[in-house]
XYZ file of C-alpha atoms in Angstrom:
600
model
C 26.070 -16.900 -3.811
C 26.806 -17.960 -7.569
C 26.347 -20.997 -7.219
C 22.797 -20.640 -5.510
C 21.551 -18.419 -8.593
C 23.931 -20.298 -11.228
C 22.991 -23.965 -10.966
C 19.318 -23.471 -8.894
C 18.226 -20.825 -9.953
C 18.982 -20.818 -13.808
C 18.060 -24.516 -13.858
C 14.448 -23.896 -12.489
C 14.172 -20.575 -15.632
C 15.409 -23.676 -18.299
C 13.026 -26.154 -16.987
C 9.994 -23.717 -16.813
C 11.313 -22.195 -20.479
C 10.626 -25.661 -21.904
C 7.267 -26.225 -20.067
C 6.497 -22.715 -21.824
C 5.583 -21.381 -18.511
C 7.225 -18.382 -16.627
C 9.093 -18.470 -13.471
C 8.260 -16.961 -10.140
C 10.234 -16.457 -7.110
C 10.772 -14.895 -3.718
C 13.129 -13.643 -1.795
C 16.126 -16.110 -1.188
C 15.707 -14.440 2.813
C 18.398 -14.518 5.076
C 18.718 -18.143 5.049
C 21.644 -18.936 3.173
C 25.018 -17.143 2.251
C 23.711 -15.463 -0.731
C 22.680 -12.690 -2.762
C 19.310 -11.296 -2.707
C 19.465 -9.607 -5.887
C 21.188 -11.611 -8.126
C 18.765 -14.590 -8.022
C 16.216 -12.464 -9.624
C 18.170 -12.414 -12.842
C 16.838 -15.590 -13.692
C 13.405 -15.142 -12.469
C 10.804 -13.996 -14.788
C 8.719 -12.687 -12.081
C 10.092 -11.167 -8.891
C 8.086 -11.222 -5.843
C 8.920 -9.654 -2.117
C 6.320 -10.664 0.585
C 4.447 -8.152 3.350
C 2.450 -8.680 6.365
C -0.209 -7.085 8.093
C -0.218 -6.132 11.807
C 2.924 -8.489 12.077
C 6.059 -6.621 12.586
C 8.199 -9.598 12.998
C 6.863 -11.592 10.479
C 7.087 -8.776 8.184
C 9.553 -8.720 4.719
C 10.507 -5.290 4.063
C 14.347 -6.798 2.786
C 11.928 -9.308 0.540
C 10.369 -6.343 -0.733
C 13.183 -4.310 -1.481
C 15.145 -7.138 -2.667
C 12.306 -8.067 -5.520
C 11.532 -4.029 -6.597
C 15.302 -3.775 -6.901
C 16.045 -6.592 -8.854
C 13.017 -6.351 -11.245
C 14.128 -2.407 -11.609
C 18.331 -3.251 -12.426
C 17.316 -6.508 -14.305
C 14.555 -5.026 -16.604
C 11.649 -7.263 -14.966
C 8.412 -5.231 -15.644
C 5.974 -6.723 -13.200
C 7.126 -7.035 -9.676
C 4.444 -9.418 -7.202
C 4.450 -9.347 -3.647
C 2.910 -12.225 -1.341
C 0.069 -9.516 0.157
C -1.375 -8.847 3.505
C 0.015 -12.176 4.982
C -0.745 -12.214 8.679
C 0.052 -14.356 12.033
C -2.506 -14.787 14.809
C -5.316 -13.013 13.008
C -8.042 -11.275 15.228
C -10.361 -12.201 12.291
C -10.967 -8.478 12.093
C -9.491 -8.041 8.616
C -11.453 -6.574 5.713
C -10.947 -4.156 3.124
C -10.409 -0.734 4.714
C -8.110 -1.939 6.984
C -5.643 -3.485 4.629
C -5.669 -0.467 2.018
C -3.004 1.527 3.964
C -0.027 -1.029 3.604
C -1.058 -2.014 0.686
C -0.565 1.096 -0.925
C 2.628 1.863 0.554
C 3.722 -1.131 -0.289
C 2.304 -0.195 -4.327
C 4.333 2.959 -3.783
C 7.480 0.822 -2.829
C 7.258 -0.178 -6.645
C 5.628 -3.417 -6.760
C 2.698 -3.604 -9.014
C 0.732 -7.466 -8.894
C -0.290 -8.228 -5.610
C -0.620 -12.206 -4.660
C -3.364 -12.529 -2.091
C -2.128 -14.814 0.972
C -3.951 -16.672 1.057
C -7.133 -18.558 -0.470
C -8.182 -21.916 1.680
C -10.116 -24.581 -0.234
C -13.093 -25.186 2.887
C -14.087 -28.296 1.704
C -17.409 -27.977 3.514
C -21.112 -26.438 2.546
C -22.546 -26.068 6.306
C -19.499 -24.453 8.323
C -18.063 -21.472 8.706
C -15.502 -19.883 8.561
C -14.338 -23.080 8.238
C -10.797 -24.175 6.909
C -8.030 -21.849 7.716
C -4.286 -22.195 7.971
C -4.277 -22.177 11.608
C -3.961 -18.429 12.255
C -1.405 -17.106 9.240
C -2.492 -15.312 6.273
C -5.304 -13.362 5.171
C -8.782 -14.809 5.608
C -9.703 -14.591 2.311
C -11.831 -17.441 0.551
C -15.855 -17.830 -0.403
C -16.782 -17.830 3.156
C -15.455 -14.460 4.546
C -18.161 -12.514 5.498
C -17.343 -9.940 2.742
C -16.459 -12.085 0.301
C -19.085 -11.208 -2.426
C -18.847 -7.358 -1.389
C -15.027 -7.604 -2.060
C -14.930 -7.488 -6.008
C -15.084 -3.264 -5.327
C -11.788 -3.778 -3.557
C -9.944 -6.087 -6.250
C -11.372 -3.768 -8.567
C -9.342 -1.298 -6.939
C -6.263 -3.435 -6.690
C -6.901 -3.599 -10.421
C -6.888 -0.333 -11.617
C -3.818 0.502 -9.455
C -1.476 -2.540 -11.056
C -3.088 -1.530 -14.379
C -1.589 1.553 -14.112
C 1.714 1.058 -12.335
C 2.702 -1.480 -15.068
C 2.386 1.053 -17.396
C 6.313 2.940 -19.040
C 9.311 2.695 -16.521
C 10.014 3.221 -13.301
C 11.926 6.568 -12.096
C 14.295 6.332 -9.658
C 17.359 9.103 -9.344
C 19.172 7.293 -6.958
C 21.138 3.600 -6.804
C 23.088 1.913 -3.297
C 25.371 -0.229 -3.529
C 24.876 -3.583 -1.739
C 28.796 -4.284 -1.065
C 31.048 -7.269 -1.606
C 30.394 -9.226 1.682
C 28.164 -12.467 1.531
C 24.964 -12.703 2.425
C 24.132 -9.351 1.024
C 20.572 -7.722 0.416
C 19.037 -4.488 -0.455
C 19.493 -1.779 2.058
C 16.658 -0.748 4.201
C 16.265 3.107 4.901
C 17.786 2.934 8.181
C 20.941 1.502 6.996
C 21.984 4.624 5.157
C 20.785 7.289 7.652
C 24.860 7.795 8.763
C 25.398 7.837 5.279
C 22.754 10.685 3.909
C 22.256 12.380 7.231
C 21.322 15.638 5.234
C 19.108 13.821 3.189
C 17.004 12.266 5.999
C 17.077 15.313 7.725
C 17.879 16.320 11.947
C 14.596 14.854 13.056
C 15.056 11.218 11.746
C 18.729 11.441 12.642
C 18.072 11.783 15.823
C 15.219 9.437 16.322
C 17.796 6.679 14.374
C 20.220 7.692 17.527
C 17.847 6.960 19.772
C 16.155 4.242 18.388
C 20.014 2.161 18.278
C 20.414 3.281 22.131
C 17.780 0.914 22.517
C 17.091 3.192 25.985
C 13.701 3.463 27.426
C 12.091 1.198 24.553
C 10.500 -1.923 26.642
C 9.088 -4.792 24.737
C 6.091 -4.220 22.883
C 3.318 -6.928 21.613
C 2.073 -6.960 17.546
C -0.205 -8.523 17.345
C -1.496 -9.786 20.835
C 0.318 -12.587 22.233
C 3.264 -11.759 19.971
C 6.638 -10.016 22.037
C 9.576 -8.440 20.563
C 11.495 -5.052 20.881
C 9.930 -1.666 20.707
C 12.810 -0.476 18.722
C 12.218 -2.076 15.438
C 12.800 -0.334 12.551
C 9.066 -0.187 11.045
C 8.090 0.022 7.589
C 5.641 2.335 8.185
C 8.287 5.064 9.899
C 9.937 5.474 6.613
C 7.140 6.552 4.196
C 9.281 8.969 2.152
C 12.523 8.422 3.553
C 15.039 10.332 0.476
C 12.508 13.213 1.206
C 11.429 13.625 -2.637
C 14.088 10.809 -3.871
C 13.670 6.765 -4.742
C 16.277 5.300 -4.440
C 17.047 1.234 -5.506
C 19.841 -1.412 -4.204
C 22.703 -2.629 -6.971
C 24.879 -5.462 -6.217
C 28.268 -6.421 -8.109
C 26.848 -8.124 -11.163
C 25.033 -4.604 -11.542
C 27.693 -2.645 -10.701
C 30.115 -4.561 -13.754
C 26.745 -4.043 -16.465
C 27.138 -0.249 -16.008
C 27.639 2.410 -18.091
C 26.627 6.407 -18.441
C 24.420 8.070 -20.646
C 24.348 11.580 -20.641
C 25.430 12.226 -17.085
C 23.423 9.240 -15.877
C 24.321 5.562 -14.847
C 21.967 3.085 -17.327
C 21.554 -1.015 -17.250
C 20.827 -3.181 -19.979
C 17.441 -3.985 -18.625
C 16.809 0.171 -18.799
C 17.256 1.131 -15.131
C 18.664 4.653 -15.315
C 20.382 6.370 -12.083
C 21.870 10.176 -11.274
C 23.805 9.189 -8.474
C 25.124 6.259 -6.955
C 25.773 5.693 -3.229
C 28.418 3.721 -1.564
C 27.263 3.173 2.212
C 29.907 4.017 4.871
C 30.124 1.613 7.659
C 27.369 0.671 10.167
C 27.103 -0.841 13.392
C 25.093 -3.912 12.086
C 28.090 -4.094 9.050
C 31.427 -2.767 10.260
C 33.643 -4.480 8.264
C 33.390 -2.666 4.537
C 36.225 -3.738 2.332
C 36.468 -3.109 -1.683
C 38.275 -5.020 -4.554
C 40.187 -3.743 -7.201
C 37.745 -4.697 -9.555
C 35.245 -2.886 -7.882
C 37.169 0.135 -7.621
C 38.262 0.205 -11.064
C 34.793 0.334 -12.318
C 33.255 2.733 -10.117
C 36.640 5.339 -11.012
C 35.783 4.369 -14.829
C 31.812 5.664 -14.365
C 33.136 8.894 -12.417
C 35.328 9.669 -15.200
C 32.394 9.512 -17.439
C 30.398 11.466 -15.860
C 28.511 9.333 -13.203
C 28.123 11.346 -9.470
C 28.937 8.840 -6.735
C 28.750 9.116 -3.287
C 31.274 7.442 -1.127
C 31.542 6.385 2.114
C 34.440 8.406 4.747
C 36.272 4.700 5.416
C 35.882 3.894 1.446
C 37.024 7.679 -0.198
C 41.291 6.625 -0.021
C 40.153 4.293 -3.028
C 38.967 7.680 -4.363
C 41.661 10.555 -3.729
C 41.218 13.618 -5.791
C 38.976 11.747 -8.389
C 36.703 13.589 -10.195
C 32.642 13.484 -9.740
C 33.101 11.571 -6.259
C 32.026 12.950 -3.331
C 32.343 11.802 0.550
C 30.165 10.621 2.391
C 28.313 11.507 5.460
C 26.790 13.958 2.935
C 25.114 16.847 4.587
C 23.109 18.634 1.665
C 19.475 18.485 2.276
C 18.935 17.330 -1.633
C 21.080 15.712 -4.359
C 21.296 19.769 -6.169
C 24.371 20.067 -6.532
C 25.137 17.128 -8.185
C 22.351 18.086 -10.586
C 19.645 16.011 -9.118
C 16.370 17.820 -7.913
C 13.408 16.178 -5.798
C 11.082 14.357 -8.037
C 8.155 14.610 -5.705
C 8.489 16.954 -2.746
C 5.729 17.774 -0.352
C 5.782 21.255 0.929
C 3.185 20.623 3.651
C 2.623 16.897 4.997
C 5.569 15.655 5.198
C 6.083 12.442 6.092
C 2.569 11.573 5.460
C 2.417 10.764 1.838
C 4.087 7.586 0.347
C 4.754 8.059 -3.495
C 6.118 5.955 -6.987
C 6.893 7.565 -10.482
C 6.811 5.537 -13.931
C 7.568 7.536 -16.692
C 5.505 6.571 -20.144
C 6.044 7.708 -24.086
C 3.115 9.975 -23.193
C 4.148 11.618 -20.373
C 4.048 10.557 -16.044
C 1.923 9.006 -13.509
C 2.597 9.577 -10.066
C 0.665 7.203 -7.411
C 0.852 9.239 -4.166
C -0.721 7.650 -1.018
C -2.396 9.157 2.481
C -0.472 6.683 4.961
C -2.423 8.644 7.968
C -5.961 7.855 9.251
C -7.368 11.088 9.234
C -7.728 13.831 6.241
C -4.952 15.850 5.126
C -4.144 18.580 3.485
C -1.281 18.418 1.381
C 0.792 21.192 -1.167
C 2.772 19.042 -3.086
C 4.989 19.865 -6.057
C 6.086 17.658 -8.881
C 9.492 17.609 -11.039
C 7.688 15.816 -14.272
C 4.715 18.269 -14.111
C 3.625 18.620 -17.868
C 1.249 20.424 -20.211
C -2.029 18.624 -17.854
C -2.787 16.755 -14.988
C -5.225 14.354 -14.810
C -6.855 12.890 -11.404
C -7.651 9.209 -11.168
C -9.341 7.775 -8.310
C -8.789 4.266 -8.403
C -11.590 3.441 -5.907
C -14.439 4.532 -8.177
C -12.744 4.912 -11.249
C -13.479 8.672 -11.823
C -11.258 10.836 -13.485
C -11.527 14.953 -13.922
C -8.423 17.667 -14.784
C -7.138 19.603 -11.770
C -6.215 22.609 -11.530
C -2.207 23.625 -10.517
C -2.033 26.220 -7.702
C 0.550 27.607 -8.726
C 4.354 26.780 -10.940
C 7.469 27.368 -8.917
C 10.804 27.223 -10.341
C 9.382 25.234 -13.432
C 7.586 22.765 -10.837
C 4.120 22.289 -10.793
C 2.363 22.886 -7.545
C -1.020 20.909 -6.300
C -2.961 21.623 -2.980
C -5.082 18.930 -2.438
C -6.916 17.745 0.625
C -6.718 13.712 0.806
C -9.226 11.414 3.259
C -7.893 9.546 5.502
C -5.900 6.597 3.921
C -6.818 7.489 0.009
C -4.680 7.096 -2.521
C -4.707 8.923 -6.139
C -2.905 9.095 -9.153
C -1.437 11.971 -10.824
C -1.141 11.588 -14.655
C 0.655 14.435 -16.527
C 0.436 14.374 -19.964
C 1.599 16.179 -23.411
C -1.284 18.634 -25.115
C -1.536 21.546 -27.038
C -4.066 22.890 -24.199
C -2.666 24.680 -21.281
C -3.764 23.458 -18.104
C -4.866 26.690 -16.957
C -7.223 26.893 -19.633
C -9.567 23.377 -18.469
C -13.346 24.206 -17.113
C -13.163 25.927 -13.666
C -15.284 23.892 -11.059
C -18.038 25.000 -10.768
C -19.300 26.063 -6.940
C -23.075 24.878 -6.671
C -25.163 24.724 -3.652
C -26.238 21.806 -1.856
C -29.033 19.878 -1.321
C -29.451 17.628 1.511
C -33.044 15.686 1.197
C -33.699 14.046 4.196
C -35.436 10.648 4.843
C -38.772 10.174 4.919
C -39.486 7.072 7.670
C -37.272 5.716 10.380
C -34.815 3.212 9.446
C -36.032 -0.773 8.855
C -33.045 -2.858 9.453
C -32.826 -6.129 8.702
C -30.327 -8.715 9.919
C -29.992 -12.164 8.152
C -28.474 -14.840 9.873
C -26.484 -16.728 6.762
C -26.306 -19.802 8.689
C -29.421 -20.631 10.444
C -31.323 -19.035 8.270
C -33.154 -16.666 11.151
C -34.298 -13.218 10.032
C -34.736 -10.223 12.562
C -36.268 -6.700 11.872
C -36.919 -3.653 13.663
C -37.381 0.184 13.074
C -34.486 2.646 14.936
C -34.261 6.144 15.296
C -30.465 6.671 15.370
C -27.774 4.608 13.694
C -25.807 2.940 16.617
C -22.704 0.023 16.248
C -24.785 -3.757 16.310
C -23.001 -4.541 19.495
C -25.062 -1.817 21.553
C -28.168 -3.906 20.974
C -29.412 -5.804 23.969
C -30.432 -9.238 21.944
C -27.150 -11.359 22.178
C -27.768 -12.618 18.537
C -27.583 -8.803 17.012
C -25.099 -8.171 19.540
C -22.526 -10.635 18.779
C -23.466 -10.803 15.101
C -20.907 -11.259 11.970
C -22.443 -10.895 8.804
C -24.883 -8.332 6.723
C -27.945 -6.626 7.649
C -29.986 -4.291 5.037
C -30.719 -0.328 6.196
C -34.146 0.223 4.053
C -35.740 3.660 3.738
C -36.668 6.009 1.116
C -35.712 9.702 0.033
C -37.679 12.276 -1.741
C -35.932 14.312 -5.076
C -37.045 17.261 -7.603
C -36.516 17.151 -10.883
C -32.694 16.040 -10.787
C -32.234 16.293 -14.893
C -28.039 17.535 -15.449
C -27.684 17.249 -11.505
C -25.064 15.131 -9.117
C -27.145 12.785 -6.225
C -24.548 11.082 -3.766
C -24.669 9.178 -1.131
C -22.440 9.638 2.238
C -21.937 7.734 5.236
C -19.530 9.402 8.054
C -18.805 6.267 9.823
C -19.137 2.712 8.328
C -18.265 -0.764 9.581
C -16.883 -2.276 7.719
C -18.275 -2.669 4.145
C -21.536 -1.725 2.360
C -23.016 -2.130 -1.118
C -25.530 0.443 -2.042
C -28.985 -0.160 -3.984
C -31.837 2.893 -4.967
C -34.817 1.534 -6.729
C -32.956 -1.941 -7.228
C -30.208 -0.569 -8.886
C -27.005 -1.703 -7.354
C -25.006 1.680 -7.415
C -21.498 -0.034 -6.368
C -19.794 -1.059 -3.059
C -17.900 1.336 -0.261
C -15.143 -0.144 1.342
C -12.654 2.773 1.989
C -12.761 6.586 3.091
C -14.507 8.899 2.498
C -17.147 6.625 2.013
C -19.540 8.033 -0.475
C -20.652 6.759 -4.068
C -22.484 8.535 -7.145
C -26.066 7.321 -6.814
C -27.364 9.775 -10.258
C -27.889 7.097 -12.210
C -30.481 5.189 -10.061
C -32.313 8.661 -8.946
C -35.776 9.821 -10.193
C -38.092 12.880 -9.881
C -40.379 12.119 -6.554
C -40.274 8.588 -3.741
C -36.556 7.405 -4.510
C -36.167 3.701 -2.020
C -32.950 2.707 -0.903
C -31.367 -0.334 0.335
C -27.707 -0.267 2.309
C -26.443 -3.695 2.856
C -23.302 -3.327 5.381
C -21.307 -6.249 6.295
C -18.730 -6.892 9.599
C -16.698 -8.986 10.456
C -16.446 -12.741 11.808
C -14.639 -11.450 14.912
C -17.705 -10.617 17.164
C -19.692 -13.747 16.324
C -16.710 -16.476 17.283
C -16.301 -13.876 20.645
C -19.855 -14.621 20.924
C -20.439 -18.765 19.985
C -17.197 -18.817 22.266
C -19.446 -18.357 25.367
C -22.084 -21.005 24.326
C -22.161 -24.690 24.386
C -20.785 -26.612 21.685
C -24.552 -27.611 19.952
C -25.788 -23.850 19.980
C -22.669 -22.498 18.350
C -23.266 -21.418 14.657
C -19.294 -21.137 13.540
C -17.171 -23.626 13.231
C -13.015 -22.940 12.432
C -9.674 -25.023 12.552
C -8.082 -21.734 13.894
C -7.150 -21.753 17.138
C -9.588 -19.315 19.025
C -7.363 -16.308 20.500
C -9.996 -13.975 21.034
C -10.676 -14.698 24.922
C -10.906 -11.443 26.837
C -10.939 -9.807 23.741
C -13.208 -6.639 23.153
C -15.884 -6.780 20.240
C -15.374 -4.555 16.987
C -17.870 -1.699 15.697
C -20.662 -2.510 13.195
C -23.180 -1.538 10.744
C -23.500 2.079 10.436
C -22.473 4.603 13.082
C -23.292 8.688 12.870
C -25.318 9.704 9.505
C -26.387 9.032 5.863
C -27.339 11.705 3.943
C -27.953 12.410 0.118
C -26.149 15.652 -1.545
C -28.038 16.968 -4.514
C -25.363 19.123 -6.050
């Protein structure tokens, strides 16, 4: 392990020193008798790796290996190889990746490194070149690709912000002495913070190691492994209103307290440390001397550790040590309390902290599909709280329902899968004294012809348009060319307004596959990519005929389903992906339910 990160690792951050470049890295993996942390020493900029809709091909050790590392070796930016996929159903766009992505922002990394860009060397086919079926379609001939700069912009303003002050995280878990050794996932420390996790995960941990009753399951299709794998996605919150990061040896030995906390050169601070007790996937938990003589030297000065029941006759009668399985349902009583903790919701909101000179932002994420109505209540709550919405870029004060116990309290319905930040900051002005909101009625214009919709064919060139009454998914329409096609049609129509001088126009569409960028009287009024899929339109509005243009793009899924069936010379796409699709059922597109415009 130290010669891995001694003579590879540190030769690689001399070489790249000289070249005046900085040095990137992954995760070592479980490939060699190593360390996953202690690589990252000598890496300028850490990087984990997660997949989408491929549970065993997914990195959550990479990922908490990286955040870790960056967090007790003072890196700053943390990357993550993003949205990585095998066998892709080439249904991937925007909305559908925003969910893991943010959980995996709220994980602590903050740069993500899109997986992966494909040169296509050629004008006239597409998709074109992939790699085989792994990674994210994402190059100049995705059907979105133009529409997309609304989602990096998004990507964006999140990294902007979470590379802003420090991280905060209370809580620090020891990695061990045995070789290989990595972070530890959530479910490795269940036995060990039962109280913590609470009865309900407990028990679920129980059942899920039974293994009883849990067949083989298949993510994505074609792809078989065990239904009892411990998902990413089942432990969203998982210290219940604590972070927590892993600390190996060379950590451990750079350690020292600072006013009842444990601090790192780089600036990590922790309020407790954790020593895992044994589990049945690592049985065989020894300590050193050296090991023990350091962690007795931070008790005695004041640092609250946690040790594990087979560990604690290192530990008799020594001060600020407690044993472990620890039962409290919070860290309390060793002077700790939650840092986020959601009253109502729980489990459905994923959350990071970073801590600036001016005050906090929180990033706290809807991992649910569907809206939901959260109270939350935050530790670092100061003078104000600011709202940003990194999807359009608005920001307004909110208002706190209420301060418990010196916490400040938020109700707050989120849409399904949205994400917002929570900046508190210092002012002389009490947040109970910002503007009200104001309560105005609404105005719903309607539309004043049927619907033209056009459909360009970006390959052959052919153009189709027709009039229709209601909006319907593409793949209702009888005509095998609408029916099976990938790509963007235009919605025209046209609205009439009053005078709409010092008043709000926005647009709202209830159901939207998959992507559509928005134009009134040729004035491109953004793109909507993500719940709840509405945009400001005020700027493009006037007094009397107002037109409006909707141009909503798919996917490339139903139009290989649909060249697939035809012979080779009437096929429009072209790919060197293996076609998996056979049998396959098409996706939704274009607009499905209503548009409407709200004058407020």
């Amino acid at each position: 392990a130290e010669l891995v990160n001694d003579v590879f690792y540190s030769t690689l951050k001399k070489l790249s020193k000289e070249k005046g470049c900085s040095f990137s890295a992954e995760s070592i993996a479980p490939t060699m008798m190593s360390d996953g942390l202690l690589h990252y020493k000598n890496v300028d900029l850490p990087m984990g790796e997660f997949w989408l809709n491929s549970p065993t091909h997914d990195k959550p050790n990479d990922m908490l290996d990286a955040i870790s590392a960056a967090h007790i070796y003072g890196k700053n930016i943390i990357q993550a190889e993003a949205f990585t996929s095998v066998r892709m159903n080439w249904g991937e766009h925007p909305g559908n990746l925003k969910i893991v992505g943010d959980r995996n922002f709220s994980l602590g990394i903050n740069k993500m490194v899109l997986h992966v860009f494909t040169h296509n060397p050629w004008i006239n086919k597409k998709p074109g070149m992939t790699l085989d079926g792994v990674g994210l379609y994402y190059q100049r001939d995705q059907t979105w690709f133009k529409q997309s700069k609304a989602w990096i912009d998004y990507l964006t303003r999140c990294q902007s912000l979470l590379q802003m002050g420090k991280p905060v995280v209370d809580i620090a878990v020891f990695t061990g002495e045995e070789v290989p050794r990595r972070s530890l996932l959530p479910d490795r420390l269940v036995n060990t913070l039962p109280g913590i996790f609470g009865k309900e995960k407990v028990d679920a941990e129980k059942k899920r190691l039974e293994n009883k009753g849990q067949p083989l399951r298949q993510i994505p299709d074609g792809v078989s492994h065990s239904a009892n794998m411990s998902d990413p996605e089942d432990w969203i919150d998982p210290l219940n209103g604590y972070k927590y990061d892993s600390f190996n040896p060379d950590a451990l030995m750079m350690m020292h307290v600072k006013n009842g906390r444990v601090v790192l050169p780089g600036g990590a601070s922790y309020a407790v440390l954790v020593i895992p007790d044994q589990h049945a996937l690592n049985p065989n938990i020894f300590m050193s001397a050296e090991v023990q003589k350091k962690l007795k030297q931070l008790a005695d000065a004041g640092a609250k550790i946690i040790v594990g029941k087979e560990l604690m006759k290192f530990f008799a009668n020594e001060k600020n040590i407690s044993p472990a399985p620890y039962f409290e349902s919070s860290f309390e009583k060793l002077g700790v309390k939650k840092d986020v903790e959601v009253i109502t919701g729980k489990n459905t909101i994923a959350w990071t902290h970073r801590k600036t000179n001016e005050g906090n932002i929180y990033l706290l994420s809807n991992q649910f599909g569907s809206e939901q109505k959260i109270k939350i209540s935050f530790r670092e709550g100061m003078s104000y709280c600011l709202l940003f919405d990194p999807v359009s870029g608005k920001q307004e004060y909110l208002e706190r329902s209420g301060v418990k116990e010196g916490r400040n309290e938020f109700e707050f319905t989120f849409a399904a899968g949205q994400s917002l930040f929570f900046v508190f900051g210092k002012t002389d002005t009490d947040v109970d004294m910002l503007p009200q909101k104001i309560t105005t009625t609404i105005k719903q214009p309607g539309f004043k012809n049927k619907w033209l919709i056009t459909f360009n064919n970006s390959i052959d060139k052919e153009r189709k348009s027709f009039t229709i009454d209601d909006f319907y998914t593409w793949t209702n329409f009888p005509d095998s060319a609408l029916k099976y096609f990938s790509g963007t049609a235009i919605y025209s129509n046209s609205f009439e307004l009053e005078a709409v001088s010092k008043r709000q126009v926005q647009l709202k569409i209830d159901s939207l596959y998959n992507i559509a960028t928005i134009k009134v009287n040729g004035i491109d009024c953004g793109t909507i990519w993500t719940h709840p899929y509405s945009i400001d339109i005020t700027k493009a509005v006037k007094p009397g005929e107002n037109k409006i243009e909707i141009e909503v793009t798919n996917t490339w899924h139903n139009r290989l389903i649909g060249d697939e069936q035809l012979p080779q010379e009437k096929r429009v796409t072209w790919t060197t992906a293996p076609f998996r699709l056979k049998g396959k059922p098409l996706l939704p597109a274009g607009i499905v339910g209503t548009v409407k415009i709200l004058v407020r």
